[in-house]
Amino acid sequence: MDKVGVYICSGYGIGEALDLEALKQVAETELKAEVVKIVGSVEAEDLELINQEVAAEGINRLVVAGPTFRFYPKNAFPASVMVDYVNLREQVAWAHEPNNEDTQALAADNLRMGVTRVRKMAPLEPVPECNSINKDILVVGGGPAGLTAAYYLAKASKKVILFERKLSVGGGMWGGGVMFNEIVVQAEGKRILDEFGIRSVPFEDDYFSADSVETVSTMCSQACKAGAKIFNLFSVEDVMLTEGRVTGLVINWSAVDIARLHVDPITIRAKAVIDATGHAAEVANVIQRKSGVRLDTPSGKIEGERPMWAEVGEKMIVENTREFFPGVFAAGMCCNAIYGAPRMGPVFGGMLMSGKKVAEMILARLMTKPE
Ligand code: 48F
């Protein structure tokens, strides 16, 4: 139940210029305020008395008619009480002819507005907890590996964000092999396509082919529906590296980079980061270039991608799906770039298997480590 209290101040020259009893009448009879009082001032003990009464009477909507609102100390009234300040001093008593009919009418109108305002005030909604800025896992790159990882992690109820530099996700998968719009996967890759609900047909021996457009669009849709948040047009330009571990990413709008604007990026924290940036292995590169740390590779550096050898490349990519630096995991083509293994052309099963494997590795880690 709302209870309106009106406190009219007689100090600071206000009582000499205005008929305060008449104002009190307006508040009581016309405006129907539950508690109406005339007080000597609105500071020190008088302010304390007002607050005691507000608490005792259960007033939750308060009008103080006196000096400008700037006069009151910070937190003069409890945060749970909605307050309106009617300025009877600077804007009425001090600015207009005292004890004049029009001055009195102005004071009454100001009081009417104050009481009406305080009755209509709505409490501020508490700021919702921002659950976008700290995430469980951040995926860099929305190619087949990144989308697969995001899908399985989100399906396991993890908070996942995927950043994709370009307008559309899908990476190198839209064009299949030389733009035939067909992708090829092996039997294990087909099982992942099946889990996404993507149709495929036998191709030869143990291989299957699928429409690349259906594959990308379905993977993207399923990842989103599972709960992954995809931010396209965002580029990851750096990492946060604290105490020998990557703890988050530094991101900016891709348009800022394209337009060569000098706009500072923002950071986002996570328990794990996935580098799924394809051949470029951008996260690994930025760590190596800027931090001079050892990566978990034979040479301690990025080994570099080797020439095409599809069968070996496909096998190696799953093997090379690893945490290559504390807090950062490789998935997809960048695994072979980091660990020095062959590329594999339009065979995409390895990308899907690598995306699934990295999700499983991170899930296992999150389960064994206290959150
Ligand atoms: O290149 P991409 O498709 O990587 P992938 O998932 O799959 C590789 C295959 O497409 C293909 C292949 C098959 O045999 O070899 O190349 O490993 O997708 C990588 C995505 O990451 C984005 C990029 O735009 C692409 O969509 N990306 C790269 N760097 C960044 C980025 C960055 N710094 N920030 C955000 N996105």
Short mmCIF file of C-alpha atoms and ligand atoms in Angstrom, two decimals:
data_model
loop_
_atom_site.label_atom_id
_atom_site.label_comp_id
_atom_site.label_asym_id
_atom_site.label_seq_id
_atom_site.Cartn_x
_atom_site.Cartn_y
_atom_site.Cartn_z
CA MET A 1 0.00 0.00 0.00
CA ASP A 2 1.38 3.37 -0.96
CA LYS A 3 1.53 6.08 1.68
CA VAL A 4 2.35 9.64 0.65
CA GLY A 5 4.02 12.01 3.11
CA VAL A 6 4.38 15.72 2.43
CA TYR A 7 6.81 17.81 4.47
CA ILE A 8 6.59 21.56 3.92
CA CYS A 9 9.53 23.54 5.16
CA SER A 10 9.00 26.93 6.82
CA GLY A 11 12.67 27.87 7.09
CA TYR A 12 14.98 29.71 4.69
CA GLY A 13 12.47 32.57 4.17
CA ILE A 14 9.75 30.26 2.84
CA GLY A 15 7.40 30.71 5.81
CA GLU A 16 7.67 34.49 5.51
CA ALA A 17 6.71 34.51 1.84
CA LEU A 18 3.95 31.89 1.68
CA ASP A 19 0.82 30.82 3.57
CA LEU A 20 1.99 27.38 4.58
CA GLU A 21 -1.25 26.41 6.31
CA ALA A 22 -3.03 26.96 2.98
CA LEU A 23 -0.46 24.75 1.25
CA LYS A 24 -0.96 22.09 3.92
CA GLN A 25 -4.69 22.20 3.18
CA VAL A 26 -4.03 21.63 -0.52
CA ALA A 27 -1.88 18.59 0.30
CA GLU A 28 -4.39 17.14 2.76
CA THR A 29 -7.78 17.78 1.22
CA GLU A 30 -7.14 18.16 -2.50
CA LEU A 31 -4.12 15.91 -2.93
CA LYS A 32 -5.13 13.45 -0.19
CA ALA A 33 -1.62 12.90 1.12
CA GLU A 34 -1.74 10.59 4.13
CA VAL A 35 0.76 12.54 6.24
CA VAL A 36 1.27 16.31 5.89
CA LYS A 37 3.57 18.29 8.19
CA ILE A 38 5.13 21.72 8.39
CA VAL A 39 8.76 21.51 9.55
CA GLY A 40 11.22 24.22 10.53
CA SER A 41 14.04 23.03 8.25
CA VAL A 42 15.14 20.01 6.27
CA GLU A 43 18.57 19.51 7.77
CA ALA A 44 20.24 18.20 10.92
CA GLU A 45 17.77 17.13 13.61
CA ASP A 46 14.78 18.18 11.48
CA LEU A 47 15.94 15.86 8.72
CA GLU A 48 16.41 13.10 11.25
CA LEU A 49 12.90 13.67 12.63
CA ILE A 50 11.43 13.49 9.12
CA ASN A 51 13.21 10.21 8.52
CA GLN A 52 12.08 8.77 11.85
CA GLU A 53 8.49 9.68 11.01
CA VAL A 54 8.79 8.30 7.50
CA ALA A 55 9.89 4.99 9.00
CA ALA A 56 7.30 4.99 11.81
CA GLU A 57 4.41 5.91 9.50
CA GLY A 58 5.51 3.57 6.72
CA ILE A 59 5.67 6.42 4.20
CA ASN A 60 7.03 5.09 0.93
CA ARG A 61 6.38 8.13 -1.27
CA LEU A 62 7.75 11.35 0.09
CA VAL A 63 7.46 14.99 -1.02
CA VAL A 64 9.80 17.48 0.60
CA ALA A 65 8.81 21.04 -0.23
CA GLY A 66 11.63 23.40 0.64
CA PRO A 67 15.00 24.27 -0.88
CA THR A 68 16.29 22.96 -4.20
CA PHE A 69 17.08 19.22 -4.30
CA ARG A 70 20.76 20.20 -4.49
CA PHE A 71 20.56 21.30 -0.87
CA TYR A 72 20.15 17.79 0.53
CA PRO A 73 23.06 15.55 1.41
CA LYS A 74 23.55 12.36 -0.55
CA ASN A 75 21.37 9.57 0.81
CA ALA A 76 19.28 12.08 2.81
CA PHE A 77 16.37 9.63 2.60
CA PRO A 78 16.36 5.83 2.49
CA ALA A 79 16.72 4.27 -0.95
CA SER A 80 13.48 2.35 -0.44
CA VAL A 81 11.47 5.59 -0.34
CA MET A 82 10.56 7.37 -3.56
CA VAL A 83 11.20 11.07 -3.11
CA ASP A 84 10.24 14.21 -5.01
CA TYR A 85 11.72 17.57 -4.13
CA VAL A 86 9.43 20.60 -4.59
CA ASN A 87 11.46 23.77 -4.80
CA LEU A 88 9.64 26.41 -2.75
CA ARG A 89 12.74 28.39 -1.90
CA GLU A 90 14.78 29.36 -5.01
CA GLN A 91 11.94 29.05 -7.52
CA VAL A 92 9.09 30.51 -5.47
CA ALA A 93 9.81 32.37 -2.20
CA TRP A 94 13.11 33.88 -3.31
CA ALA A 95 12.11 34.58 -6.92
CA HIS A 96 8.63 36.04 -6.61
CA GLU A 97 6.81 38.74 -4.66
CA PRO A 98 6.20 37.47 -1.11
CA ASN A 99 2.66 37.02 0.20
CA ASN A 100 1.21 37.54 -3.23
CA GLU A 101 -1.73 35.60 -4.66
CA ASP A 102 0.20 34.50 -7.76
CA THR A 103 3.24 33.43 -5.71
CA GLN A 104 0.96 31.37 -3.48
CA ALA A 105 -0.74 29.83 -6.55
CA LEU A 106 2.70 28.95 -7.99
CA ALA A 107 3.67 27.23 -4.74
CA ALA A 108 0.39 25.26 -4.70
CA ASP A 109 0.88 24.21 -8.34
CA ASN A 110 4.43 23.08 -7.67
CA LEU A 111 3.18 21.05 -4.73
CA ARG A 112 0.44 19.49 -6.88
CA MET A 113 3.05 18.48 -9.46
CA GLY A 114 5.33 17.04 -6.78
CA VAL A 115 2.63 14.89 -5.20
CA THR A 116 1.39 13.73 -8.60
CA ARG A 117 4.95 12.83 -9.65
CA VAL A 118 5.70 10.90 -6.49
CA ARG A 119 2.46 8.94 -6.80
CA LYS A 120 3.32 7.96 -10.37
CA MET A 121 6.95 7.05 -9.78
CA ALA A 122 7.83 3.44 -10.46
CA PRO A 123 10.71 1.80 -8.64
CA LEU A 124 13.78 1.32 -10.79
CA GLU A 125 14.18 -2.19 -12.07
CA PRO A 126 17.28 -3.75 -10.55
CA VAL A 127 20.01 -3.93 -13.17
CA PRO A 128 19.89 -7.51 -14.43
CA GLU A 129 23.00 -9.48 -13.77
CA CYS A 130 25.03 -9.23 -16.94
CA ASN A 131 25.64 -12.81 -17.91
CA SER A 132 27.22 -11.99 -21.24
CA ILE A 133 30.54 -10.72 -20.08
CA ASN A 134 31.93 -13.70 -18.17
CA LYS A 135 31.52 -17.00 -19.89
CA ASP A 136 32.59 -20.58 -19.45
CA ILE A 137 34.07 -20.97 -22.91
CA LEU A 138 34.92 -18.58 -25.72
CA VAL A 139 35.26 -19.97 -29.23
CA VAL A 140 37.23 -17.99 -31.78
CA GLY A 141 36.07 -18.68 -35.32
CA GLY A 142 32.77 -19.98 -36.66
CA GLY A 143 34.02 -22.53 -39.16
CA PRO A 144 33.00 -26.21 -38.92
CA ALA A 145 35.28 -26.88 -35.94
CA GLY A 146 34.16 -23.84 -33.95
CA LEU A 147 30.47 -24.45 -34.64
CA THR A 148 30.74 -28.11 -33.65
CA ALA A 149 32.56 -27.26 -30.42
CA ALA A 150 30.04 -24.52 -29.56
CA TYR A 151 27.14 -26.90 -30.21
CA TYR A 152 28.38 -29.71 -27.94
CA LEU A 153 29.43 -27.35 -25.16
CA ALA A 154 26.13 -25.46 -25.20
CA LYS A 155 24.26 -28.76 -25.30
CA ALA A 156 26.05 -29.64 -22.05
CA SER A 157 24.64 -26.39 -20.59
CA LYS A 158 27.88 -24.46 -20.66
CA LYS A 159 27.83 -20.73 -21.32
CA VAL A 160 29.48 -20.40 -24.71
CA ILE A 161 30.18 -17.45 -26.93
CA LEU A 162 31.53 -17.83 -30.44
CA PHE A 163 33.16 -14.85 -32.14
CA GLU A 164 33.24 -14.80 -35.91
CA ARG A 165 35.08 -12.06 -37.74
CA LYS A 166 32.99 -12.23 -40.89
CA LEU A 167 29.34 -11.48 -41.58
CA SER A 168 28.51 -15.16 -41.82
CA VAL A 169 29.70 -18.21 -39.96
CA GLY A 170 30.71 -21.36 -41.79
CA GLY A 171 34.34 -20.52 -42.57
CA GLY A 172 35.68 -22.59 -45.43
CA MET A 173 32.78 -24.99 -45.53
CA TRP A 174 30.27 -23.11 -47.71
CA GLY A 175 32.27 -23.71 -50.87
CA GLY A 176 33.05 -27.41 -50.33
CA GLY A 177 35.82 -28.33 -52.81
CA VAL A 178 36.40 -25.72 -55.52
CA MET A 179 32.88 -24.40 -55.03
CA PHE A 180 31.05 -27.66 -55.79
CA ASN A 181 29.12 -27.01 -52.59
CA GLU A 182 29.61 -30.59 -51.48
CA ILE A 183 31.59 -31.68 -48.49
CA VAL A 184 33.04 -35.10 -47.85
CA VAL A 185 33.19 -36.84 -44.48
CA GLN A 186 34.26 -40.27 -43.32
CA ALA A 187 32.02 -42.65 -41.31
CA GLU A 188 32.88 -41.03 -37.99
CA GLY A 189 32.17 -37.59 -39.40
CA LYS A 190 28.86 -38.86 -40.75
CA ARG A 191 27.81 -39.81 -37.21
CA ILE A 192 28.29 -36.19 -36.19
CA LEU A 193 26.29 -35.01 -39.21
CA ASP A 194 23.55 -37.40 -38.09
CA GLU A 195 23.57 -35.91 -34.60
CA PHE A 196 23.03 -32.47 -36.12
CA GLY A 197 20.27 -33.87 -38.37
CA ILE A 198 22.21 -33.17 -41.59
CA ARG A 199 21.49 -35.44 -44.53
CA SER A 200 24.35 -37.25 -46.27
CA VAL A 201 24.75 -39.85 -49.02
CA PRO A 202 27.35 -42.60 -49.48
CA PHE A 203 30.14 -41.41 -51.73
CA GLU A 204 32.73 -44.17 -52.00
CA ASP A 205 34.05 -46.83 -49.61
CA ASP A 206 33.76 -45.34 -46.16
CA TYR A 207 33.06 -41.79 -47.30
CA PHE A 208 29.85 -39.77 -47.44
CA SER A 209 28.98 -36.45 -49.00
CA ALA A 210 26.63 -33.72 -47.83
CA ASP A 211 25.39 -30.41 -49.14
CA SER A 212 27.66 -27.71 -47.73
CA VAL A 213 24.89 -25.11 -47.47
CA GLU A 214 22.63 -27.49 -45.56
CA THR A 215 25.57 -28.45 -43.36
CA VAL A 216 26.61 -24.92 -42.41
CA SER A 217 23.09 -23.58 -41.93
CA THR A 218 22.00 -26.56 -39.84
CA MET A 219 25.11 -26.51 -37.66
CA CYS A 220 24.66 -22.82 -37.03
CA SER A 221 20.99 -23.22 -36.22
CA GLN A 222 21.60 -26.18 -33.89
CA ALA A 223 24.42 -24.41 -32.06
CA CYS A 224 22.19 -21.38 -31.48
CA LYS A 225 19.25 -23.52 -30.38
CA ALA A 226 21.50 -25.42 -27.97
CA GLY A 227 22.27 -22.07 -26.32
CA ALA A 228 25.56 -20.92 -27.83
CA LYS A 229 25.67 -17.17 -28.42
CA ILE A 230 27.21 -16.29 -31.74
CA PHE A 231 28.63 -12.82 -32.28
CA ASN A 232 29.41 -12.34 -35.94
CA LEU A 233 31.40 -9.32 -37.14
CA PHE A 234 33.60 -9.54 -34.06
CA SER A 235 37.34 -10.06 -34.34
CA VAL A 236 39.52 -11.47 -31.63
CA GLU A 237 42.68 -9.41 -31.68
CA ASP A 238 44.48 -10.45 -28.51
CA VAL A 239 44.27 -12.58 -25.38
CA MET A 240 44.30 -11.78 -21.68
CA LEU A 241 47.26 -13.60 -20.24
CA THR A 242 47.64 -13.62 -16.48
CA GLU A 243 50.09 -15.69 -14.46
CA GLY A 244 51.00 -17.90 -17.36
CA ARG A 245 47.45 -18.65 -18.39
CA VAL A 246 44.99 -17.28 -20.93
CA THR A 247 42.02 -16.02 -18.99
CA GLY A 248 40.06 -14.27 -21.69
CA LEU A 249 39.99 -12.52 -25.03
CA VAL A 250 40.37 -9.03 -26.39
CA ILE A 251 37.67 -8.33 -28.94
CA ASN A 252 36.62 -5.55 -31.26
CA TRP A 253 34.13 -4.97 -34.04
CA SER A 254 35.54 -6.24 -37.33
CA ALA A 255 34.41 -2.96 -38.92
CA VAL A 256 36.84 -1.08 -36.70
CA ASP A 257 39.71 -3.09 -38.11
CA ILE A 258 38.48 -2.86 -41.69
CA ALA A 259 38.07 0.92 -41.43
CA ARG A 260 41.44 1.18 -39.66
CA LEU A 261 39.89 3.17 -36.87
CA HIS A 262 41.67 3.74 -33.61
CA VAL A 263 39.05 2.34 -31.27
CA ASP A 264 40.05 0.47 -28.15
CA PRO A 265 38.79 -3.10 -27.79
CA ILE A 266 37.05 -4.66 -24.80
CA THR A 267 37.88 -7.83 -22.89
CA ILE A 268 35.87 -10.86 -21.96
CA ARG A 269 36.85 -13.53 -19.47
CA ALA A 270 36.38 -17.27 -19.68
CA LYS A 271 37.51 -20.52 -18.13
CA ALA A 272 38.65 -21.83 -21.49
CA VAL A 273 39.29 -20.46 -24.97
CA ILE A 274 39.15 -22.43 -28.21
CA ASP A 275 41.26 -21.38 -31.16
CA ALA A 276 39.17 -22.47 -34.15
CA THR A 277 40.50 -19.88 -36.57
CA GLY A 278 41.49 -22.37 -39.29
CA HIS A 279 44.74 -22.25 -41.22
CA ALA A 280 45.73 -18.91 -39.68
CA ALA A 281 45.77 -20.19 -36.06
CA GLU A 282 45.28 -16.59 -34.99
CA VAL A 283 45.04 -17.08 -31.25
CA ALA A 284 48.19 -19.20 -31.18
CA ASN A 285 49.96 -16.62 -33.34
CA VAL A 286 49.07 -13.70 -31.14
CA ILE A 287 50.21 -15.57 -28.02
CA GLN A 288 53.50 -16.48 -29.67
CA ARG A 289 54.09 -13.04 -31.17
CA LYS A 290 53.26 -10.96 -28.13
CA SER A 291 54.15 -13.06 -25.14
CA GLY A 292 57.28 -14.95 -26.05
CA VAL A 293 56.01 -17.93 -24.08
CA ARG A 294 56.53 -21.60 -24.95
CA LEU A 295 53.57 -23.34 -26.56
CA ASP A 296 53.01 -27.01 -25.80
CA THR A 297 54.52 -28.10 -29.15
CA PRO A 298 57.81 -29.92 -29.84
CA SER A 299 59.66 -26.69 -30.60
CA GLY A 300 57.66 -24.53 -28.20
CA LYS A 301 56.54 -22.55 -31.24
CA ILE A 302 53.90 -22.92 -33.96
CA GLU A 303 55.23 -25.78 -36.11
CA GLY A 304 53.46 -24.68 -39.31
CA GLU A 305 51.05 -26.49 -41.60
CA ARG A 306 52.42 -29.17 -43.96
CA PRO A 307 51.35 -29.84 -47.60
CA MET A 308 48.20 -31.73 -48.52
CA TRP A 309 47.88 -35.37 -47.44
CA ALA A 310 44.23 -35.89 -46.68
CA GLU A 311 44.31 -39.28 -44.92
CA VAL A 312 47.15 -38.35 -42.57
CA GLY A 313 45.87 -34.81 -42.05
CA GLU A 314 42.43 -36.10 -41.03
CA LYS A 315 43.92 -38.46 -38.45
CA MET A 316 46.42 -35.94 -37.14
CA ILE A 317 43.86 -33.23 -36.66
CA VAL A 318 42.00 -35.22 -34.02
CA GLU A 319 45.25 -36.15 -32.33
CA ASN A 320 46.39 -32.54 -32.40
CA THR A 321 43.22 -31.28 -30.80
CA ARG A 322 44.86 -30.24 -27.56
CA GLU A 323 45.43 -27.55 -25.00
CA PHE A 324 48.45 -25.91 -26.61
CA PHE A 325 48.86 -23.28 -23.92
CA PRO A 326 47.25 -23.13 -20.45
CA GLY A 327 43.64 -22.10 -20.99
CA VAL A 328 43.66 -22.37 -24.82
CA PHE A 329 42.65 -25.37 -26.88
CA ALA A 330 43.09 -25.88 -30.61
CA ALA A 331 40.25 -27.20 -32.77
CA GLY A 332 39.97 -27.71 -36.52
CA MET A 333 42.54 -26.82 -39.11
CA CYS A 334 44.56 -24.72 -36.71
CA CYS A 335 45.52 -27.92 -34.83
CA ASN A 336 47.57 -29.04 -37.81
CA ALA A 337 48.99 -25.55 -38.29
CA ILE A 338 50.12 -25.44 -34.66
CA TYR A 339 51.47 -28.99 -34.49
CA GLY A 340 52.89 -29.25 -38.02
CA ALA A 341 50.63 -31.72 -39.83
CA PRO A 342 49.22 -31.87 -43.40
CA ARG A 343 46.15 -30.09 -44.79
CA MET A 344 43.33 -32.13 -46.26
CA GLY A 345 41.21 -30.29 -48.84
CA PRO A 346 37.43 -30.70 -48.89
CA VAL A 347 37.34 -33.55 -46.39
CA PHE A 348 35.61 -32.02 -43.40
CA GLY A 349 35.10 -34.96 -41.05
CA GLY A 350 38.27 -34.10 -39.15
CA MET A 351 36.96 -30.59 -38.44
CA LEU A 352 33.76 -31.99 -36.97
CA MET A 353 35.59 -34.66 -34.95
CA SER A 354 38.07 -32.12 -33.67
CA GLY A 355 35.23 -29.76 -32.64
CA LYS A 356 33.52 -32.58 -30.79
CA LYS A 357 36.72 -33.74 -29.16
CA VAL A 358 37.66 -30.30 -27.91
CA ALA A 359 34.19 -29.93 -26.37
CA GLU A 360 34.58 -33.28 -24.59
CA MET A 361 38.05 -32.37 -23.34
CA ILE A 362 36.86 -29.06 -21.92
CA LEU A 363 33.77 -30.64 -20.36
CA ALA A 364 35.95 -33.22 -18.63
CA ARG A 365 38.25 -30.48 -17.38
CA LEU A 366 35.41 -28.35 -16.10
CA MET A 367 34.05 -31.34 -14.23
CA THR A 368 37.32 -32.16 -12.53
CA LYS A 369 38.21 -28.54 -11.66
CA PRO A 370 36.18 -26.66 -9.05
CA GLU A 371 34.22 -23.90 -10.86
O1 48F B 1 38.77 -21.68 -41.78
P1 48F B 1 37.64 -22.30 -41.02
O2 48F B 1 36.59 -22.98 -41.80
O3 48F B 1 38.33 -23.26 -39.92
P2 48F B 1 38.02 -24.77 -39.48
O4 48F B 1 36.78 -24.84 -38.71
O5 48F B 1 37.79 -25.54 -40.83
C1 48F B 1 38.75 -25.57 -41.84
C2 48F B 1 38.08 -25.85 -43.15
O6 48F B 1 37.11 -24.88 -43.42
C3 48F B 1 39.01 -25.90 -44.34
C4 48F B 1 39.80 -27.15 -44.42
C5 48F B 1 39.06 -28.44 -44.63
O7 48F B 1 39.94 -29.40 -44.99
O8 48F B 1 40.97 -27.12 -44.31
O9 48F B 1 39.85 -24.76 -44.32
O10 48F B 1 39.25 -25.24 -38.85
O11 48F B 1 36.96 -21.22 -40.11
C6 48F B 1 37.69 -20.34 -39.31
C7 48F B 1 36.81 -19.13 -39.01
O12 48F B 1 37.47 -18.33 -38.06
C8 48F B 1 37.25 -16.97 -38.38
C9 48F B 1 37.26 -16.94 -39.90
O13 48F B 1 36.58 -15.82 -40.41
C10 48F B 1 36.56 -18.25 -40.22
O14 48F B 1 35.18 -18.08 -40.39
N1 48F B 1 38.34 -16.21 -37.76
C11 48F B 1 39.66 -16.29 -38.07
N2 48F B 1 40.36 -15.48 -37.27
C12 48F B 1 39.47 -14.86 -36.45
C13 48F B 1 38.18 -15.32 -36.77
C14 48F B 1 39.60 -13.90 -35.41
N3 48F B 1 40.76 -13.40 -35.04
N4 48F B 1 38.46 -13.49 -34.80
C15 48F B 1 37.26 -13.98 -35.15
N5 48F B 1 37.10 -14.90 -36.13
#
